[in-house]
Short mmCIF file of C-alpha atoms in Angstrom, two decimals:
data_model
loop_
_atom_site.label_atom_id
_atom_site.label_comp_id
_atom_site.label_asym_id
_atom_site.label_seq_id
_atom_site.Cartn_x
_atom_site.Cartn_y
_atom_site.Cartn_z
CA MET C 1313 -306.95 -71.30 234.24
CA THR C 1314 -309.23 -70.22 237.06
CA GLU C 1315 -309.03 -67.47 239.63
CA ASN C 1316 -308.38 -70.14 242.25
CA SER C 1317 -304.99 -70.93 240.75
CA SER C 1318 -301.87 -70.34 242.80
CA TYR C 1319 -300.93 -67.46 240.51
CA THR C 1320 -302.95 -64.95 238.55
CA LEU C 1321 -302.71 -64.35 234.82
CA ILE C 1322 -303.04 -60.71 233.85
CA SER C 1323 -303.05 -59.94 230.14
CA GLY C 1324 -300.94 -57.04 229.01
CA THR C 1325 -298.14 -56.90 231.58
CA SER C 1326 -294.65 -58.32 231.62
CA THR C 1327 -292.02 -59.80 233.83
CA ALA C 1328 -288.90 -57.77 234.28
CA ASN C 1329 -286.46 -60.23 232.81
CA THR C 1330 -288.09 -61.33 229.58
CA SER C 1331 -286.66 -60.72 226.12
CA ASP C 1332 -288.46 -59.32 223.10
CA TYR C 1333 -289.25 -62.79 221.78
CA HIS C 1334 -290.73 -63.88 225.10
CA TYR C 1335 -294.52 -63.90 225.47
CA TYR C 1336 -295.18 -61.27 228.07
CA TYR C 1337 -297.46 -62.95 230.54
CA TYR C 1338 -297.12 -61.66 234.05
CA TYR C 1339 -297.47 -63.97 237.03
CA VAL C 1340 -297.89 -62.18 240.35
CA ASP C 1341 -295.88 -64.74 242.30
CA GLU C 1342 -293.12 -64.73 239.67
CA PHE C 1343 -292.60 -61.00 240.04
CA GLU C 1344 -291.86 -61.33 243.72
CA GLU C 1345 -289.67 -64.36 243.08
CA ASN C 1346 -287.60 -62.53 240.47
CA LYS C 1347 -286.97 -59.64 242.85
CA GLN C 1348 -285.23 -62.08 245.15
CA ASN C 1349 -282.61 -62.80 242.46
CA PRO C 1350 -281.58 -59.33 241.24
CA THR C 1351 -277.99 -60.41 240.51
CA ILE C 1352 -279.05 -63.22 238.17
CA THR C 1353 -281.63 -60.99 236.52
CA LYS C 1354 -279.14 -58.18 235.91
CA SER C 1355 -276.57 -60.65 234.57
CA LEU C 1356 -279.13 -61.97 232.09
CA HIS C 1357 -279.91 -58.41 231.00
CA ILE C 1358 -276.24 -57.61 230.42
CA MET C 1359 -275.63 -60.87 228.56
CA SER C 1360 -278.66 -60.25 226.35
CA MET C 1361 -277.42 -56.77 225.45
CA VAL C 1362 -274.00 -58.18 224.57
CA PHE C 1363 -275.59 -60.78 222.29
CA TYR C 1364 -277.83 -58.14 220.70
CA SER C 1365 -274.88 -55.81 220.11
CA VAL C 1366 -272.75 -58.53 218.54
CA ALA C 1367 -275.63 -59.65 216.35
CA PHE C 1368 -276.27 -56.04 215.27
CA LEU C 1369 -272.67 -55.24 214.35
CA LEU C 1370 -271.91 -58.51 212.58
CA GLY C 1371 -275.37 -58.84 211.07
CA VAL C 1372 -275.62 -55.36 209.56
CA MET C 1373 -272.05 -55.36 208.22
CA GLY C 1374 -272.00 -58.99 207.08
CA ASN C 1375 -275.43 -59.12 205.49
CA GLY C 1376 -274.98 -55.65 204.04
CA LEU C 1377 -271.79 -56.88 202.37
CA VAL C 1378 -273.58 -59.93 200.97
CA ILE C 1379 -276.37 -57.73 199.57
CA TRP C 1380 -273.89 -55.29 197.97
CA ILE C 1381 -271.76 -58.00 196.37
CA THR C 1382 -274.64 -60.12 195.06
CA LEU C 1383 -276.45 -57.09 193.64
CA PHE C 1384 -273.58 -55.12 192.12
CA LYS C 1385 -270.51 -57.33 191.81
CA MET C 1386 -271.79 -60.74 190.72
CA LYS C 1387 -273.78 -62.24 187.92
CA MET C 1388 -277.28 -63.04 189.15
CA THR C 1389 -277.78 -66.80 189.36
CA VAL C 1390 -280.33 -69.01 191.10
CA ASN C 1391 -277.98 -69.47 194.06
CA THR C 1392 -277.37 -65.75 194.44
CA VAL C 1393 -281.15 -65.14 194.36
CA TRP C 1394 -281.57 -67.50 197.31
CA PHE C 1395 -278.74 -66.07 199.39
CA LEU C 1396 -279.49 -62.45 198.48
CA ASN C 1397 -282.99 -62.78 199.91
CA LEU C 1398 -281.71 -64.68 202.94
CA ALA C 1399 -279.29 -61.80 203.57
CA ILE C 1400 -282.05 -59.20 203.10
CA ALA C 1401 -284.22 -60.92 205.73
CA ASP C 1402 -281.33 -61.05 208.20
CA PHE C 1403 -280.24 -57.47 207.45
CA ILE C 1404 -283.70 -56.02 208.11
CA PHE C 1405 -283.94 -57.89 211.39
CA THR C 1406 -280.48 -56.94 212.68
CA PHE C 1407 -281.06 -53.32 211.64
CA PHE C 1408 -283.86 -53.15 214.24
CA LEU C 1409 -281.81 -54.72 217.05
CA PRO C 1410 -280.76 -51.36 218.61
CA LEU C 1411 -284.40 -50.99 219.69
CA ASN C 1412 -284.07 -54.19 221.70
CA ILE C 1413 -280.74 -53.05 223.15
CA VAL C 1414 -282.23 -49.78 224.35
CA TYR C 1415 -285.36 -51.56 225.64
CA THR C 1416 -283.25 -53.93 227.73
CA ALA C 1417 -280.89 -51.18 228.92
CA LEU C 1418 -283.89 -49.15 230.15
CA ASP C 1419 -285.06 -52.12 232.25
CA PHE C 1420 -287.76 -52.92 229.69
CA HIS C 1421 -289.14 -49.43 229.29
CA TRP C 1422 -290.28 -48.84 225.69
CA PRO C 1423 -289.97 -45.14 224.72
CA PHE C 1424 -290.53 -45.61 220.97
CA GLY C 1425 -294.32 -45.75 220.78
CA THR C 1426 -296.86 -48.41 219.83
CA SER C 1427 -296.17 -48.39 216.07
CA LEU C 1428 -292.50 -49.26 216.46
CA CYS C 1429 -293.41 -51.81 219.11
CA LYS C 1430 -295.63 -53.60 216.59
CA LEU C 1431 -293.16 -53.16 213.73
CA ASN C 1432 -290.24 -54.51 215.76
CA SER C 1433 -292.12 -57.72 216.57
CA PHE C 1434 -293.39 -58.04 213.00
CA VAL C 1435 -289.88 -57.72 211.54
CA ALA C 1436 -288.43 -60.27 213.97
CA PHE C 1437 -290.85 -63.01 212.94
CA LEU C 1438 -290.85 -61.96 209.29
CA ASN C 1439 -287.13 -62.73 209.36
CA MET C 1440 -287.72 -66.10 211.02
CA PHE C 1441 -290.38 -67.28 208.60
CA ALA C 1442 -288.64 -65.89 205.50
CA SER C 1443 -285.34 -67.50 206.50
CA VAL C 1444 -286.74 -70.95 207.13
CA PHE C 1445 -288.91 -70.86 203.98
CA ILE C 1446 -285.90 -69.87 201.85
CA LEU C 1447 -283.74 -72.58 203.43
CA MET C 1448 -286.46 -75.12 202.68
CA VAL C 1449 -286.65 -74.04 199.04
CA ILE C 1450 -282.85 -74.18 198.75
CA SER C 1451 -282.98 -77.79 199.89
CA ILE C 1452 -285.74 -78.64 197.42
CA ASP C 1453 -283.82 -76.89 194.65
CA ARG C 1454 -280.64 -78.87 195.38
CA CYS C 1455 -282.61 -82.12 195.58
CA ILE C 1456 -284.27 -81.54 192.20
CA SER C 1457 -280.90 -80.60 190.68
CA VAL C 1458 -279.42 -83.92 191.77
CA VAL C 1459 -282.36 -86.25 191.18
CA PHE C 1460 -283.68 -84.65 187.97
CA PRO C 1461 -280.58 -83.04 186.42
CA VAL C 1462 -281.93 -82.77 182.86
CA TRP C 1463 -285.21 -81.15 183.92
CA SER C 1464 -283.34 -78.83 186.26
CA HIS C 1465 -280.87 -77.81 183.55
CA ASN C 1466 -283.73 -76.91 181.20
CA HIS C 1467 -286.05 -75.15 183.65
CA ARG C 1468 -283.96 -73.81 186.53
CA ASN C 1469 -283.48 -70.06 186.00
CA THR C 1470 -283.43 -66.77 187.88
CA ARG C 1471 -286.90 -65.76 186.72
CA LEU C 1472 -288.50 -68.83 188.28
CA ALA C 1473 -286.37 -68.39 191.41
CA SER C 1474 -287.48 -64.75 191.70
CA ILE C 1475 -291.16 -65.71 191.43
CA ILE C 1476 -290.71 -68.36 194.12
CA VAL C 1477 -288.97 -65.85 196.39
CA VAL C 1478 -291.84 -63.36 196.03
CA VAL C 1479 -294.32 -66.09 197.03
CA LEU C 1480 -292.15 -67.01 200.02
CA TRP C 1481 -291.97 -63.40 201.20
CA PHE C 1482 -295.75 -63.08 200.89
CA CYS C 1483 -296.29 -66.24 202.97
CA ALA C 1484 -293.81 -65.01 205.59
CA LEU C 1485 -295.56 -61.64 205.70
CA VAL C 1486 -298.97 -63.25 206.24
CA MET C 1487 -297.57 -65.51 208.97
CA SER C 1488 -296.04 -62.48 210.75
CA ILE C 1489 -299.14 -60.27 210.82
CA PRO C 1490 -300.53 -61.72 214.10
CA TYR C 1491 -297.29 -60.73 215.86
CA ALA C 1492 -298.03 -57.11 214.99
CA VAL C 1493 -301.76 -57.34 215.73
CA PHE C 1494 -301.30 -58.74 219.24
CA ARG C 1495 -298.32 -56.52 220.07
CA ASP C 1496 -299.13 -53.52 222.23
CA THR C 1497 -297.73 -51.01 224.71
CA ARG C 1498 -299.07 -50.82 228.25
CA THR C 1499 -298.14 -49.10 231.47
CA ASN C 1500 -296.45 -51.50 233.87
CA LEU C 1501 -298.72 -52.36 236.80
CA LYS C 1502 -295.91 -52.11 239.34
CA ASN C 1503 -294.27 -48.94 238.00
CA LYS C 1504 -296.40 -46.34 236.25
CA ASN C 1505 -293.28 -44.68 234.79
CA ILE C 1506 -292.44 -47.77 232.72
CA ILE C 1507 -294.11 -48.59 229.40
CA ASN C 1508 -293.80 -52.23 228.30
CA CYS C 1509 -293.84 -53.45 224.71
CA LEU C 1510 -295.70 -56.73 225.06
CA TYR C 1511 -298.16 -59.22 223.62
CA ASN C 1512 -301.73 -58.44 224.51
CA PHE C 1513 -303.97 -61.35 223.54
CA SER C 1514 -307.08 -59.88 225.12
CA LEU C 1515 -307.72 -57.16 222.51
CA SER C 1516 -311.15 -56.32 224.00
CA ASN C 1517 -311.34 -57.79 227.51
CA THR C 1518 -311.58 -61.36 226.24
CA SER C 1519 -311.93 -64.22 228.70
CA THR C 1520 -308.85 -65.91 230.10
CA ASP C 1521 -309.65 -69.14 228.22
CA ILE C 1522 -309.65 -67.35 224.86
CA ILE C 1523 -306.43 -65.53 225.76
CA GLU C 1524 -304.72 -68.82 226.55
CA THR C 1525 -306.12 -70.41 223.38
CA ARG C 1526 -304.69 -67.63 221.23
CA PHE C 1527 -301.39 -68.02 223.02
CA ARG C 1528 -301.32 -71.76 222.38
CA ILE C 1529 -302.35 -71.43 218.73
CA MET C 1530 -299.58 -68.94 217.96
CA ILE C 1531 -296.90 -71.14 219.53
CA ILE C 1532 -298.14 -74.33 217.83
CA VAL C 1533 -298.58 -72.71 214.41
CA ARG C 1534 -295.16 -71.08 214.64
CA PHE C 1535 -293.53 -74.38 215.55
CA VAL C 1536 -295.33 -76.46 212.90
CA LEU C 1537 -295.08 -74.04 209.96
CA GLY C 1538 -291.91 -72.23 210.97
CA PHE C 1539 -289.87 -75.21 212.13
CA LEU C 1540 -291.27 -78.76 212.03
CA ILE C 1541 -292.49 -78.97 208.42
CA PRO C 1542 -289.43 -77.16 206.98
CA PHE C 1543 -287.18 -79.37 209.12
CA VAL C 1544 -288.78 -82.57 207.80
CA VAL C 1545 -288.60 -81.35 204.19
CA ILE C 1546 -284.96 -80.26 204.53
CA VAL C 1547 -283.85 -83.50 206.18
CA ALA C 1548 -285.68 -85.58 203.54
CA CYS C 1549 -284.10 -83.58 200.71
CA TYR C 1550 -280.57 -83.93 202.01
CA ILE C 1551 -280.98 -87.64 202.71
CA ILE C 1552 -282.00 -88.07 199.07
CA ILE C 1553 -279.11 -85.89 197.90
CA THR C 1554 -276.57 -87.76 200.00
CA LEU C 1555 -277.77 -91.17 198.81
CA LYS C 1556 -277.67 -90.02 195.19
CA LEU C 1557 -274.18 -88.56 195.48
CA LEU C 1558 -272.88 -91.62 197.31
CA LYS C 1559 -274.34 -93.86 194.64
CA ASN C 1560 -272.52 -91.88 191.96
CA GLN C 1561 -269.39 -91.34 194.10
CA LEU C 1562 -269.79 -87.58 193.82
CA ILE C 1563 -270.14 -86.60 197.49
CA ASN C 1564 -267.26 -84.08 197.20
CA SER C 1565 -268.12 -82.75 193.76
CA SER C 1566 -270.23 -79.77 194.79
CA ARG C 1567 -268.59 -77.06 196.87
CA PRO C 1568 -271.79 -75.01 197.49
CA PHE C 1569 -273.29 -78.18 199.00
CA LYS C 1570 -271.19 -77.59 202.13
CA ILE C 1571 -272.41 -74.00 202.39
CA PHE C 1572 -276.05 -75.06 202.25
CA ILE C 1573 -275.57 -77.74 204.89
CA ALA C 1574 -273.71 -75.36 207.23
CA VAL C 1575 -276.33 -72.60 206.91
CA ILE C 1576 -279.17 -75.02 207.61
CA ILE C 1577 -277.43 -76.61 210.60
CA SER C 1578 -276.70 -73.19 212.11
CA PHE C 1579 -280.33 -72.16 211.67
CA PHE C 1580 -281.73 -75.17 213.51
CA LEU C 1581 -279.11 -75.08 216.26
CA CYS C 1582 -279.99 -71.43 216.88
CA TRP C 1583 -283.77 -71.78 216.68
CA LEU C 1584 -284.46 -75.21 218.20
CA PRO C 1585 -283.79 -74.08 221.82
CA TYR C 1586 -286.12 -71.13 221.28
CA HIS C 1587 -288.98 -73.38 220.17
CA ILE C 1588 -288.33 -75.78 223.05
CA PHE C 1589 -288.61 -72.93 225.55
CA SER C 1590 -291.75 -71.67 223.82
CA PHE C 1591 -293.43 -74.97 224.68
CA LEU C 1592 -291.96 -74.89 228.18
CA GLU C 1593 -293.46 -71.44 228.54
CA LEU C 1594 -296.80 -72.80 227.39
CA ALA C 1595 -296.57 -75.59 229.96
CA SER C 1596 -295.54 -73.18 232.72
CA ILE C 1597 -298.97 -71.51 232.69
CA SER C 1598 -300.29 -74.24 234.95
CA ALA C 1599 -297.03 -75.73 236.23
CA ALA C 1600 -295.03 -75.60 239.43
CA PRO C 1601 -293.06 -72.42 240.22
CA HIS C 1602 -289.69 -74.03 239.47
CA LEU C 1603 -290.64 -74.55 235.80
CA LYS C 1604 -291.69 -70.91 235.49
CA GLN C 1605 -288.33 -69.91 236.97
CA VAL C 1606 -286.52 -72.07 234.40
CA VAL C 1607 -288.49 -70.37 231.63
CA ASN C 1608 -287.73 -66.91 233.05
CA TYR C 1609 -284.00 -67.57 233.15
CA GLY C 1610 -283.77 -69.62 229.95
CA SER C 1611 -285.92 -67.56 227.58
CA PRO C 1612 -283.49 -64.60 227.34
CA LEU C 1613 -280.67 -67.02 226.53
CA THR C 1614 -282.55 -68.90 223.81
CA SER C 1615 -283.84 -65.65 222.33
CA SER C 1616 -280.31 -64.25 222.20
CA LEU C 1617 -279.13 -67.42 220.47
CA ALA C 1618 -281.91 -67.01 217.90
CA PHE C 1619 -280.79 -63.41 217.30
CA LEU C 1620 -277.24 -64.56 216.56
CA ASN C 1621 -278.42 -66.72 213.68
CA SER C 1622 -278.95 -63.57 211.63
CA CYS C 1623 -275.22 -62.80 211.64
CA VAL C 1624 -273.92 -66.36 211.21
CA ASN C 1625 -274.66 -66.85 207.51
CA PRO C 1626 -272.17 -64.27 206.11
CA ILE C 1627 -269.45 -65.82 208.28
CA LEU C 1628 -270.24 -69.24 206.86
CA TYR C 1629 -270.03 -67.93 203.31
CA VAL C 1630 -266.43 -66.89 203.94
CA PHE C 1631 -265.01 -69.61 206.16
CA ILE C 1632 -266.58 -72.81 204.79
CA GLY C 1633 -264.29 -74.35 202.21
CA LYS C 1634 -261.51 -76.78 201.49
CA ASP C 1635 -258.67 -74.42 202.27
CA PHE C 1636 -259.34 -71.92 205.07
CA LYS C 1637 -256.03 -70.08 204.76
CA LYS C 1638 -256.39 -69.75 201.01
CA LYS C 1639 -259.84 -68.17 201.43
CA LEU C 1640 -258.45 -65.66 203.89
CA ARG C 1641 -255.91 -64.54 201.28
CA THR C 1642 -258.49 -64.09 198.54
CA SER C 1643 -260.48 -60.94 197.99
CA ILE C 1644 -263.93 -60.56 199.55
CA LEU C 1645 -265.57 -60.70 196.14
CA ALA C 1646 -263.68 -63.85 195.21
CA VAL C 1647 -264.79 -65.52 198.43
CA PHE C 1648 -268.47 -64.79 197.84
CA GLU C 1649 -268.37 -65.71 194.17
CA ASN C 1650 -266.74 -68.99 195.15
CA ALA C 1651 -269.39 -69.63 197.79
CA PHE C 1652 -272.26 -68.88 195.41
CA SER C 1653 -270.75 -70.47 192.29
CA GLU C 1654 -273.14 -72.42 190.08
CA GLU C 1655 -271.31 -75.75 190.15
CA HIS C 1656 -274.31 -78.01 189.57
CA THR C 1657 -274.10 -81.60 190.55
CA GLN C 1658 -276.43 -82.55 187.72
CA THR C 1659 -273.89 -81.52 185.09
CA THR C 1660 -271.39 -83.93 186.59
CA LEU C 1661 -274.01 -86.66 186.63
CA GLN C 1662 -274.55 -86.08 182.93
CA GLY C 1663 -270.82 -86.35 182.33
CA LYS C 1664 -270.55 -82.76 181.13
CA SER C 1665 -267.82 -80.37 181.94
CA HIS C 1666 -268.90 -76.79 182.63
CA THR C 1667 -266.81 -73.90 183.75
CA SER C 1668 -268.19 -71.44 186.27
CA SER C 1669 -270.04 -68.45 184.79
CA THR C 1670 -269.08 -66.26 187.72
CA ASP C 1671 -265.34 -65.82 187.42
CA CYS C 1672 -263.81 -63.89 190.29
CA HIS C 1673 -262.37 -60.42 189.96
CA ALA C 1674 -260.08 -58.96 192.60
CA VAL C 1675 -261.56 -56.12 194.60
#
């Protein structure tokens, strides 16, 4: 981008109607354009706060309940290791959501300091990467259990699952570090009384080309490693699983199978719009004003949808099953133990009959 462009890119400032996930590039002409639509802008702010509040309440309570039950009320199995860590990632993220609520309520004034600004962004993307990595491993685990039942029966254990989870968390942590490094607080250029928590890709007065390159790299890497590759792996695994179960006429033999599918579908439905708008945002740097306006209005909505994913999983654990009314009448512990039960498809393929090792106890 050159200085002769129809709008000017200034690193380190933000539009008034962007969400925390949005990359805070400030376009001079956009600022004036947004002021002409204060009603729409305010409505987006209110809707975002509602989404954040719902995600916080349901996410903290729901994921906290999953963590408590899997740690203290259930026998630790491979499935509970997966879902315990998925719940931990979502719980940490939703626990920080009040910061976003306050930030939005204060018209994007950040009163919490630079350290919390960096930490808040770091936690948000740590949750995203950890969640998608765990979902990918769940799919691989289920695929191996179906295709190689004997090997899985002999080698699949909680120790191996725990080691894999540690590696996944480390990878997610490494992938999230740039979101803390480039996060910063700056005084708003239009209002000196407002401090914005934003992405500053300049670091030390870097040229505009390098700033844009860093911006592009982060979006592309996030999409490829945090969405595309896991999506391809997950789809491939479940195609293999489905074909194997259909071949053996066992498509309804594994109850947890439905839980896994529902959790994965909810993740991609919540995150796909966010990634789409990330690329639209990238394209809007040198696009017509109407595309930038679409990004401005759509980014808060897609970000809010991504937030809600962190409170969906506990709901799925409870309400996915053959008999909805029966599940409502069971105890909370019985519901979760049923959802996480180790009913392996490979044992059925071998013609063996196993009873569940996690019998339910009424709360």
